PDB file of C-alpha atoms in Angstrom:
ATOM      1  CA  MET A   1     -13.424  32.017  26.938  1.00  0.00           C
ATOM      2  CA  LYS A   2     -15.747  29.272  26.618  1.00  0.00           C
ATOM      3  CA  ARG A   3     -16.315  30.597  22.819  1.00  0.00           C
ATOM      4  CA  PHE A   4     -12.521  31.181  22.131  1.00  0.00           C
ATOM      5  CA  THR A   5     -11.569  27.412  23.619  1.00  0.00           C
ATOM      6  CA  CYS A   6     -14.468  25.934  21.344  1.00  0.00           C
ATOM      7  CA  ILE A   7     -13.247  27.312  18.200  1.00  0.00           C
ATOM      8  CA  LEU A   8      -9.732  26.472  19.132  1.00  0.00           C
ATOM      9  CA  LEU A   9     -10.350  22.941  19.238  1.00  0.00           C
ATOM     10  CA  ALA A  10     -12.150  22.642  16.221  1.00  0.00           C
ATOM     11  CA  ALA A  11      -9.406  24.625  13.904  1.00  0.00           C
ATOM     12  CA  CYS A  12      -6.821  21.981  15.960  1.00  0.00           C
ATOM     13  CA  MET A  13      -9.521  18.875  15.124  1.00  0.00           C
ATOM     14  CA  LEU A  14      -8.987  20.472  11.262  1.00  0.00           C
ATOM     15  CA  PHE A  15      -5.282  20.443  11.162  1.00  0.00           C
ATOM     16  CA  THR A  16      -5.448  16.995  12.571  1.00  0.00           C
ATOM     17  CA  VAL A  17      -8.084  15.371  10.436  1.00  0.00           C
ATOM     18  CA  THR A  18      -6.148  16.930   7.352  1.00  0.00           C
ATOM     19  CA  GLY A  19      -2.517  16.106   8.271  1.00  0.00           C
ATOM     20  CA  CYS A  20      -0.190  17.129   6.054  1.00  0.00           C
ATOM     21  CA  GLY A  21       1.491  15.432   2.732  1.00  0.00           C
ATOM     22  CA  LYS A  22       0.080  14.564  -0.108  1.00  0.00           C
ATOM     23  CA  LYS A  23      -2.320  11.643   0.517  1.00  0.00           C
ATOM     24  CA  THR A  24      -4.916   9.987  -1.525  1.00  0.00           C
ATOM     25  CA  LYS A  25      -8.649   8.307  -0.763  1.00  0.00           C
ATOM     26  CA  VAL A  26      -8.654   5.723  -4.036  1.00  0.00           C
ATOM     27  CA  SER A  27     -12.256   5.018  -3.902  1.00  0.00           C
ATOM     28  CA  ASP A  28     -12.683   2.531  -6.716  1.00  0.00           C
ATOM     29  CA  VAL A  29     -10.632  -0.272  -5.599  1.00  0.00           C
ATOM     30  CA  ASP A  30     -11.177  -4.130  -7.131  1.00  0.00           C
ATOM     31  CA  VAL A  31      -9.189  -5.763  -4.014  1.00  0.00           C
ATOM     32  CA  ASP A  32      -9.365  -3.860  -1.026  1.00  0.00           C
ATOM     33  CA  LEU A  33      -6.978  -5.931   1.773  1.00  0.00           C
ATOM     34  CA  THR A  34      -7.530  -3.525   4.648  1.00  0.00           C
ATOM     35  CA  THR A  35     -10.206  -4.722   5.436  1.00  0.00           C
ATOM     36  CA  MET A  36      -8.703  -8.307   5.809  1.00  0.00           C
ATOM     37  CA  SER A  37      -7.312 -10.339   8.330  1.00  0.00           C
ATOM     38  CA  SER A  38      -3.787 -10.696   8.519  1.00  0.00           C
ATOM     39  CA  THR A  39      -3.890 -15.061   7.772  1.00  0.00           C
ATOM     40  CA  MET A  40      -6.708 -13.641   4.810  1.00  0.00           C
ATOM     41  CA  VAL A  41      -3.979 -10.668   3.239  1.00  0.00           C
ATOM     42  CA  TYR A  42      -1.484 -12.750   3.247  1.00  0.00           C
ATOM     43  CA  SER A  43      -3.147 -16.270   1.464  1.00  0.00           C
ATOM     44  CA  TYR A  44      -4.770 -13.053  -0.828  1.00  0.00           C
ATOM     45  CA  VAL A  45      -1.096 -11.771  -1.847  1.00  0.00           C
ATOM     46  CA  TYR A  46       0.184 -15.628  -2.141  1.00  0.00           C
ATOM     47  CA  ASP A  47      -2.507 -16.651  -4.569  1.00  0.00           C
ATOM     48  CA  MET A  48      -2.099 -12.903  -6.796  1.00  0.00           C
ATOM     49  CA  LEU A  49       1.713 -13.637  -6.504  1.00  0.00           C
ATOM     50  CA  SER A  50       1.142 -17.662  -7.718  1.00  0.00           C
ATOM     51  CA  HIS A  51      -1.984 -16.504 -10.517  1.00  0.00           C
ATOM     52  CA  PRO A  52      -1.417 -13.004 -11.303  1.00  0.00           C
ATOM     53  CA  SER A  53      -3.190 -13.698 -14.822  1.00  0.00           C
ATOM     54  CA  ASP A  54      -6.129 -13.159 -12.264  1.00  0.00           C
ATOM     55  CA  TYR A  55      -5.670 -10.265 -11.161  1.00  0.00           C
ATOM     56  CA  LYS A  56      -3.661  -8.823 -13.612  1.00  0.00           C
ATOM     57  CA  GLY A  57      -4.919  -4.453 -14.604  1.00  0.00           C
ATOM     58  CA  GLN A  58      -7.023  -4.595 -10.993  1.00  0.00           C
ATOM     59  CA  MET A  59      -7.133  -1.817  -8.795  1.00  0.00           C
ATOM     60  CA  VAL A  60      -5.298  -2.942  -5.193  1.00  0.00           C
ATOM     61  CA  ARG A  61      -5.201  -1.514  -1.901  1.00  0.00           C
ATOM     62  CA  MET A  62      -3.002  -3.151   0.732  1.00  0.00           C
ATOM     63  CA  ASP A  63      -0.923  -2.094   4.347  1.00  0.00           C
ATOM     64  CA  GLY A  64       2.581  -3.360   4.715  1.00  0.00           C
ATOM     65  CA  ASP A  65       5.724  -1.985   5.637  1.00  0.00           C
ATOM     66  CA  SER A  66       7.550  -0.200   3.485  1.00  0.00           C
ATOM     67  CA  ASN A  67      10.965  -2.084   2.306  1.00  0.00           C
ATOM     68  CA  THR A  68      13.879  -0.751  -0.359  1.00  0.00           C
ATOM     69  CA  THR A  69      15.902  -4.026  -1.521  1.00  0.00           C
ATOM     70  CA  HIS A  70      19.432  -3.799  -2.578  1.00  0.00           C
ATOM     71  CA  GLY A  71      18.508  -3.188  -6.561  1.00  0.00           C
ATOM     72  CA  GLY A  72      16.395  -0.034  -5.286  1.00  0.00           C
ATOM     73  CA  THR A  73      12.586  -1.698  -5.645  1.00  0.00           C
ATOM     74  CA  HIS A  74      10.277  -0.339  -3.129  1.00  0.00           C
ATOM     75  CA  SER A  75       8.072  -2.900  -2.256  1.00  0.00           C
ATOM     76  CA  CYS A  76       5.307  -3.529   0.245  1.00  0.00           C
ATOM     77  CA  ILE A  77       5.798  -6.297   2.534  1.00  0.00           C
ATOM     78  CA  VAL A  78       2.444  -7.983   4.502  1.00  0.00           C
ATOM     79  CA  TYR A  79       3.211 -10.559   7.342  1.00  0.00           C
ATOM     80  CA  ASP A  80       0.630 -13.981   8.153  1.00  0.00           C
ATOM     81  CA  ALA A  81      -0.071 -14.306  11.306  1.00  0.00           C
ATOM     82  CA  LEU A  82       2.940 -15.320  13.215  1.00  0.00           C
ATOM     83  CA  GLY A  83       4.678 -12.199  11.469  1.00  0.00           C
ATOM     84  CA  CYS A  84       7.539 -15.109  10.461  1.00  0.00           C
ATOM     85  CA  CYS A  85       6.948 -15.672   6.755  1.00  0.00           C
ATOM     86  CA  THR A  86       6.406 -12.443   4.310  1.00  0.00           C
ATOM     87  CA  GLU A  87       5.358 -11.425   0.833  1.00  0.00           C
ATOM     88  CA  GLY A  88       5.436  -8.095  -0.539  1.00  0.00           C
ATOM     89  CA  ILE A  89       4.247  -6.620  -3.680  1.00  0.00           C
ATOM     90  CA  GLU A  90       6.756  -4.072  -5.398  1.00  0.00           C
ATOM     91  CA  TYR A  91       5.402  -0.413  -5.951  1.00  0.00           C
ATOM     92  CA  ILE A  92       5.996   2.662  -7.718  1.00  0.00           C
ATOM     93  CA  LEU A  93       5.176   6.192  -6.969  1.00  0.00           C
ATOM     94  CA  PRO A  94       4.585   8.847  -9.569  1.00  0.00           C
ATOM     95  CA  GLU A  95       7.154  10.947  -7.554  1.00  0.00           C
ATOM     96  CA  GLU A  96      10.335   9.935  -5.374  1.00  0.00           C
ATOM     97  CA  GLU A  97       8.864  10.330  -2.601  1.00  0.00           C
ATOM     98  CA  TYR A  98       9.250   6.847  -0.991  1.00  0.00           C
ATOM     99  CA  PRO A  99       8.794   6.228   2.937  1.00  0.00           C
ATOM    100  CA  GLU A 100      11.438   5.128   5.006  1.00  0.00           C
ATOM    101  CA  ASP A 101      11.538   1.130   5.151  1.00  0.00           C
ATOM    102  CA  GLY A 102       9.629  -0.118   8.081  1.00  0.00           C
ATOM    103  CA  ALA A 103       7.112   2.496   8.318  1.00  0.00           C
ATOM    104  CA  LYS A 104       3.324   1.215   7.713  1.00  0.00           C
ATOM    105  CA  ILE A 105       1.885   2.450   4.444  1.00  0.00           C
ATOM    106  CA  THR A 106      -1.448   1.984   3.244  1.00  0.00           C
ATOM    107  CA  VAL A 107      -0.596   1.616  -1.125  1.00  0.00           C
ATOM    108  CA  VAL A 108      -2.633   1.570  -4.279  1.00  0.00           C
ATOM    109  CA  GLY A 109      -2.712   0.850  -7.433  1.00  0.00           C
ATOM    110  CA  ARG A 110      -2.839  -1.672 -11.047  1.00  0.00           C
ATOM    111  CA  PHE A 111      -1.669  -4.806 -10.429  1.00  0.00           C
ATOM    112  CA  ALA A 112       0.472  -5.557 -13.155  1.00  0.00           C
ATOM    113  CA  THR A 113       3.627  -7.826 -13.866  1.00  0.00           C
ATOM    114  CA  TYR A 114       6.938  -7.595 -15.509  1.00  0.00           C
ATOM    115  CA  LYS A 115       9.683 -10.061 -16.903  1.00  0.00           C
ATOM    116  CA  LYS A 116      13.241  -9.048 -15.947  1.00  0.00           C
ATOM    117  CA  GLY A 117      15.896 -12.021 -17.502  1.00  0.00           C
ATOM    118  CA  GLU A 118      14.782 -15.582 -16.275  1.00  0.00           C
ATOM    119  CA  GLY A 119      12.060 -13.878 -14.059  1.00  0.00           C
ATOM    120  CA  THR A 120       8.466 -12.614 -13.480  1.00  0.00           C
ATOM    121  CA  TYR A 121       7.932  -9.963 -11.135  1.00  0.00           C
ATOM    122  CA  PHE A 122       4.801  -8.044  -9.437  1.00  0.00           C
ATOM    123  CA  VAL A 123       4.289  -4.173  -9.411  1.00  0.00           C
ATOM    124  CA  LEU A 124       1.476  -2.071  -8.320  1.00  0.00           C
ATOM    125  CA  VAL A 125       1.994   0.581 -10.944  1.00  0.00           C
ATOM    126  CA  ASP A 126       0.629   4.185 -11.342  1.00  0.00           C
ATOM    127  CA  SER A 127       0.663   3.917  -7.050  1.00  0.00           C
ATOM    128  CA  VAL A 128      -0.336   6.164  -4.379  1.00  0.00           C
ATOM    129  CA  LEU A 129       0.581   6.336  -1.297  1.00  0.00           C
ATOM    130  CA  GLU A 130      -3.217   6.843   1.351  1.00  0.00           C
TER     131      GLU A 130
END
């Protein structure tokens, strides 16, 4: 009986670790915001948006909240330490399976910019959710 319980427990742990869904772990990133404090993440993202040419082409990993704008773009939103100010970077997944608004996400993608009208926009292309 103990042997059966151990096998059952091991199987349950295996399913918990593997989970379901198509999550991928990207190991080769240039900027890993997931290891920083909220103050550092907010500051780093602000710097990325202020000086985009310094980060173009770099692989970025970030945690945040999923957000969909009225125009249909999907962004990863980060907050400052007090939670009152936000910054965000749009991300594009290869499939149309985006998480719900407000969901906690970790996204990895290559930092790029694009122009639309008079504005410059920031995006993580070739993105995956981890």
